[in-house]
Tab-separated table of N, CA and C in Angstrom:
chain	number	residue	atom	x	y	z
G	10	MET	N	140.709	92.440	89.383
G	10	MET	CA	141.184	92.852	88.130
G	10	MET	C	141.350	91.760	87.173
G	11	ARG	N	141.811	90.615	87.673
G	11	ARG	CA	142.029	89.462	86.745
G	11	ARG	C	140.645	89.068	86.108
G	12	THR	N	139.623	89.020	86.900
G	12	THR	CA	138.210	88.293	86.466
G	12	THR	C	137.428	89.566	85.576
G	13	THR	N	137.647	90.811	85.884
G	13	THR	CA	136.972	91.807	85.118
G	13	THR	C	137.660	92.428	83.992
G	14	GLY	N	138.915	92.435	84.018
G	14	GLY	CA	139.735	93.153	83.105
G	14	GLY	C	139.838	94.595	83.329
G	15	LEU	N	139.373	95.220	84.561
G	15	LEU	CA	139.448	96.449	84.832
G	15	LEU	C	140.885	96.775	85.254
G	16	PRO	N	141.188	98.024	85.019
G	16	PRO	CA	142.538	98.569	85.429
G	16	PRO	C	142.431	98.594	87.030
G	17	ALA	N	143.503	98.674	87.578
G	17	ALA	CA	143.685	98.674	89.158
G	17	ALA	C	142.896	99.788	89.837
G	18	GLY	N	142.994	100.986	89.077
G	18	GLY	CA	142.188	102.113	89.769
G	18	GLY	C	140.588	101.853	89.655
G	19	SER	N	140.235	101.392	88.468
G	19	SER	CA	138.697	101.198	88.383
G	19	SER	C	138.214	100.092	89.151
G	20	ALA	N	139.101	99.015	89.251
G	20	ALA	CA	138.606	97.903	90.245
G	20	ALA	C	138.603	98.442	91.729
G	21	ALA	N	139.559	99.217	92.181
G	21	ALA	CA	139.456	99.748	93.480
G	21	ALA	C	138.300	100.557	93.840
G	22	ARG	N	137.947	101.435	92.793
G	22	ARG	CA	136.683	102.229	93.024
G	22	ARG	C	135.460	101.344	93.034
G	23	VAL	N	135.377	100.391	92.189
G	23	VAL	CA	134.118	99.469	92.290
G	23	VAL	C	134.131	98.859	93.657
G	24	ILE	N	135.296	98.280	94.161
G	24	ILE	CA	135.281	97.791	95.416
G	24	ILE	C	134.856	98.696	96.603
G	25	ALA	N	135.348	99.790	96.485
G	25	ALA	CA	134.874	100.893	97.380
G	25	ALA	C	133.533	101.269	97.258
G	26	ASP	N	132.917	101.284	96.090
G	26	ASP	CA	131.426	101.599	95.989
G	26	ASP	C	130.652	100.458	96.608
G	27	VAL	N	130.985	99.287	96.415
G	27	VAL	CA	130.348	98.085	96.926
G	27	VAL	C	130.276	97.959	98.329
G	28	LYS	N	131.548	98.135	98.864
G	28	LYS	CA	131.795	98.207	100.361
G	28	LYS	C	130.973	99.360	100.984
G	29	ALA	N	130.859	100.608	100.282
G	29	ALA	CA	130.053	101.549	100.935
G	29	ALA	C	128.701	101.302	100.961
G	30	TYR	N	128.176	100.675	99.894
G	30	TYR	CA	126.647	100.246	99.831
G	30	TYR	C	126.386	99.387	100.832
G	31	PHE	N	127.111	98.338	101.290
G	31	PHE	CA	126.843	97.495	102.432
G	31	PHE	C	127.189	98.052	103.643
G	32	ASP	N	127.836	98.930	103.737
G	32	ASP	CA	128.167	99.612	105.041
G	32	ASP	C	127.000	100.652	105.566
G	33	GLU	N	126.221	100.946	104.566
G	33	GLU	CA	125.035	102.096	104.794
G	33	GLU	C	124.203	101.493	105.742
G	34	SER	N	123.933	102.015	106.917
G	34	SER	CA	122.876	101.658	107.957
G	34	SER	C	121.488	101.712	107.244
G	35	VAL	N	120.626	101.194	107.929
G	35	VAL	CA	119.234	101.041	107.315
G	35	VAL	C	118.601	102.492	107.480
G	36	GLU	N	119.037	103.162	108.459
G	36	GLU	CA	118.473	104.559	108.678
G	36	GLU	C	119.095	105.532	107.609
G	37	ASP	N	120.271	105.383	107.168
G	37	ASP	CA	120.902	106.189	106.205
G	37	ASP	C	120.356	105.841	104.847
G	38	TYR	N	120.118	104.528	104.593
G	38	TYR	CA	119.587	104.019	103.319
G	38	TYR	C	118.078	104.697	103.089
G	39	VAL	N	117.298	104.537	104.248
G	39	VAL	CA	115.926	105.022	104.132
G	39	VAL	C	115.967	106.646	103.805
G	40	ARG	N	116.836	107.389	104.530
G	40	ARG	CA	116.807	108.936	104.404
G	40	ARG	C	117.301	109.230	102.941
G	41	ARG	N	118.340	108.415	102.512
G	41	ARG	CA	118.919	108.672	101.161
G	41	ARG	C	117.829	108.395	100.082
G	42	ARG	N	117.335	107.249	100.077
G	42	ARG	CA	116.248	106.836	99.174
G	42	ARG	C	115.117	107.727	99.178
G	43	HIS	N	114.680	108.307	100.398
G	43	HIS	CA	113.546	109.154	100.466
G	43	HIS	C	113.811	110.468	99.748
G	44	ARG	N	115.233	111.069	99.940
G	44	ARG	CA	115.513	112.239	99.284
G	44	ARG	C	115.459	112.099	97.755
G	45	GLU	N	116.035	110.885	97.253
G	45	GLU	CA	116.081	110.670	95.842
G	45	GLU	C	114.859	110.537	95.250
G	46	LEU	N	113.980	109.703	95.962
G	46	LEU	CA	112.642	109.658	95.308
G	46	LEU	C	111.715	110.728	95.415
G	47	GLN	N	111.878	111.511	96.484
G	47	GLN	CA	111.132	112.879	96.690
G	47	GLN	C	111.671	113.834	95.537
G	48	ALA	N	112.865	113.921	95.062
G	48	ALA	CA	113.405	114.626	94.074
G	48	ALA	C	112.788	114.285	92.752
G	49	ARG	N	112.395	113.038	92.525
G	49	ARG	CA	111.652	112.536	91.398
G	49	ARG	C	110.265	113.017	91.390
G	50	GLY	N	109.878	113.589	92.465
G	50	GLY	CA	108.472	114.087	92.422
G	50	GLY	C	107.549	113.156	93.117
G	51	LEU	N	107.961	112.009	93.727
G	51	LEU	CA	107.013	111.024	94.280
G	51	LEU	C	106.631	111.681	95.792
G	52	THR	N	105.566	111.257	96.275
G	52	THR	CA	105.028	111.515	97.623
G	52	THR	C	105.300	110.583	98.525
G	53	ASN	N	105.209	110.804	99.930
G	53	ASN	CA	105.494	109.863	100.906
G	53	ASN	C	104.997	108.461	100.790
G	54	ASP	N	103.645	108.458	100.632
G	54	ASP	CA	103.075	107.006	100.450
G	54	ASP	C	103.686	106.143	99.451
G	55	PRO	N	103.879	106.510	98.267
G	55	PRO	CA	104.546	105.544	97.273
G	55	PRO	C	106.055	105.497	97.506
G	56	ILE	N	106.666	106.527	98.174
G	56	ILE	CA	108.160	106.358	98.566
G	56	ILE	C	108.287	105.299	99.656
G	57	PHE	N	107.473	105.234	100.723
G	57	PHE	CA	107.686	104.366	101.705
G	57	PHE	C	107.315	103.001	101.209
G	58	GLU	N	106.301	102.720	100.271
G	58	GLU	CA	106.143	101.519	99.722
G	58	GLU	C	107.203	100.905	99.039
G	59	ARG	N	107.760	101.711	98.276
G	59	ARG	CA	108.922	101.307	97.655
G	59	ARG	C	110.140	101.022	98.242
G	60	VAL	N	110.349	101.773	99.310
G	60	VAL	CA	111.483	101.695	100.195
G	60	VAL	C	111.332	100.390	101.142
G	61	LEU	N	109.996	100.037	101.488
G	61	LEU	CA	109.868	98.826	102.079
G	61	LEU	C	110.223	97.666	101.259
G	62	ALA	N	109.812	97.738	100.011
G	62	ALA	CA	110.088	96.562	99.192
G	62	ALA	C	111.599	96.512	98.787
G	63	GLU	N	112.326	97.599	98.817
G	63	GLU	CA	113.769	97.490	98.566
G	63	GLU	C	114.433	97.017	99.609
G	64	LEU	N	113.925	97.279	100.814
G	64	LEU	CA	114.588	96.840	102.090
G	64	LEU	C	114.493	95.231	102.145
G	65	ARG	N	113.371	94.726	101.688
G	65	ARG	CA	113.198	93.254	101.791
G	65	ARG	C	114.131	92.489	100.805
G	66	ASP	N	114.381	93.278	99.710
G	66	ASP	CA	115.213	92.613	98.663
G	66	ASP	C	116.713	92.767	98.717
G	67	ARG	N	117.104	93.495	99.736
G	67	ARG	CA	118.654	93.626	99.848
G	67	ARG	C	119.232	92.399	100.322
G	68	PRO	N	120.544	92.313	99.872
G	68	PRO	CA	121.265	90.943	100.183
G	68	PRO	C	121.183	90.623	101.566
G	69	VAL	N	121.340	91.733	102.538
G	69	VAL	CA	121.300	91.570	103.892
G	69	VAL	C	120.000	92.216	104.326
G	70	ALA	N	118.965	91.624	104.387
G	70	ALA	CA	117.636	92.066	104.747
G	70	ALA	C	117.552	92.876	105.990
G	71	ALA	N	116.934	94.066	106.003
G	71	ALA	CA	116.666	94.822	107.198
G	71	ALA	C	115.436	94.144	108.058
G	72	PRO	N	115.313	94.557	109.229
G	72	PRO	CA	114.330	94.097	110.032
G	72	PRO	C	112.896	94.519	109.358
G	73	GLU	N	111.856	93.786	109.621
G	73	GLU	CA	110.690	94.173	109.054
G	73	GLU	C	110.201	95.563	109.626
G	74	LEU	N	109.995	96.446	108.983
G	74	LEU	CA	109.672	97.869	109.309
G	74	LEU	C	108.188	98.223	108.852
G	75	THR	N	107.622	99.150	109.490
G	75	THR	CA	106.366	99.851	109.004
G	75	THR	C	106.611	101.146	108.394
G	76	ALA	N	105.608	101.541	107.763
G	76	ALA	CA	105.697	102.899	107.095
G	76	ALA	C	105.838	104.020	108.183
G	77	ARG	N	105.142	103.738	109.317
G	77	ARG	CA	105.344	104.662	110.487
G	77	ARG	C	106.831	104.860	110.952
G	78	GLN	N	107.576	103.626	111.012
G	78	GLN	CA	108.895	103.698	111.434
G	78	GLN	C	109.843	104.383	110.305
G	79	LEU	N	109.466	104.179	109.175
G	79	LEU	CA	110.190	104.824	108.167
G	79	LEU	C	109.977	106.342	108.223
G	80	ARG	N	108.791	106.668	108.461
G	80	ARG	CA	108.432	108.106	108.461
G	80	ARG	C	109.338	108.844	109.709
G	81	ARG	N	109.398	108.032	110.848
G	81	ARG	CA	110.254	108.379	111.943
G	81	ARG	C	111.745	108.580	111.620
G	82	MET	N	112.290	107.724	110.857
G	82	MET	CA	113.589	107.692	110.339
G	82	MET	C	113.900	109.028	109.692
G	83	VAL	N	112.950	109.375	108.845
G	83	VAL	CA	113.087	110.550	107.792
G	83	VAL	C	112.838	111.762	108.542
G	84	TYR	N	111.827	111.877	109.332
G	84	TYR	CA	111.308	113.176	110.066
G	84	TYR	C	111.594	113.223	111.392
G	85	GLY	N	112.191	112.284	112.023
G	85	GLY	CA	112.493	112.191	113.471
G	85	GLY	C	111.305	112.168	114.436
């Protein structure tokens, strides 16, 4: 609150959102991003390329995965 000037309630929500983002497992992240990108009209190949790039750029990088591994996370 001191460094941002946010009211207590807003600061608590921001902290909860950030914590939830970092608590999300790789599998949950892949499934969520697949749904989001599919809803935008993208097909699997561009989705998996984008998700792989996003996973590499996360603050805590996921293990190196293949498109096939992503597909198995999404479709089982």
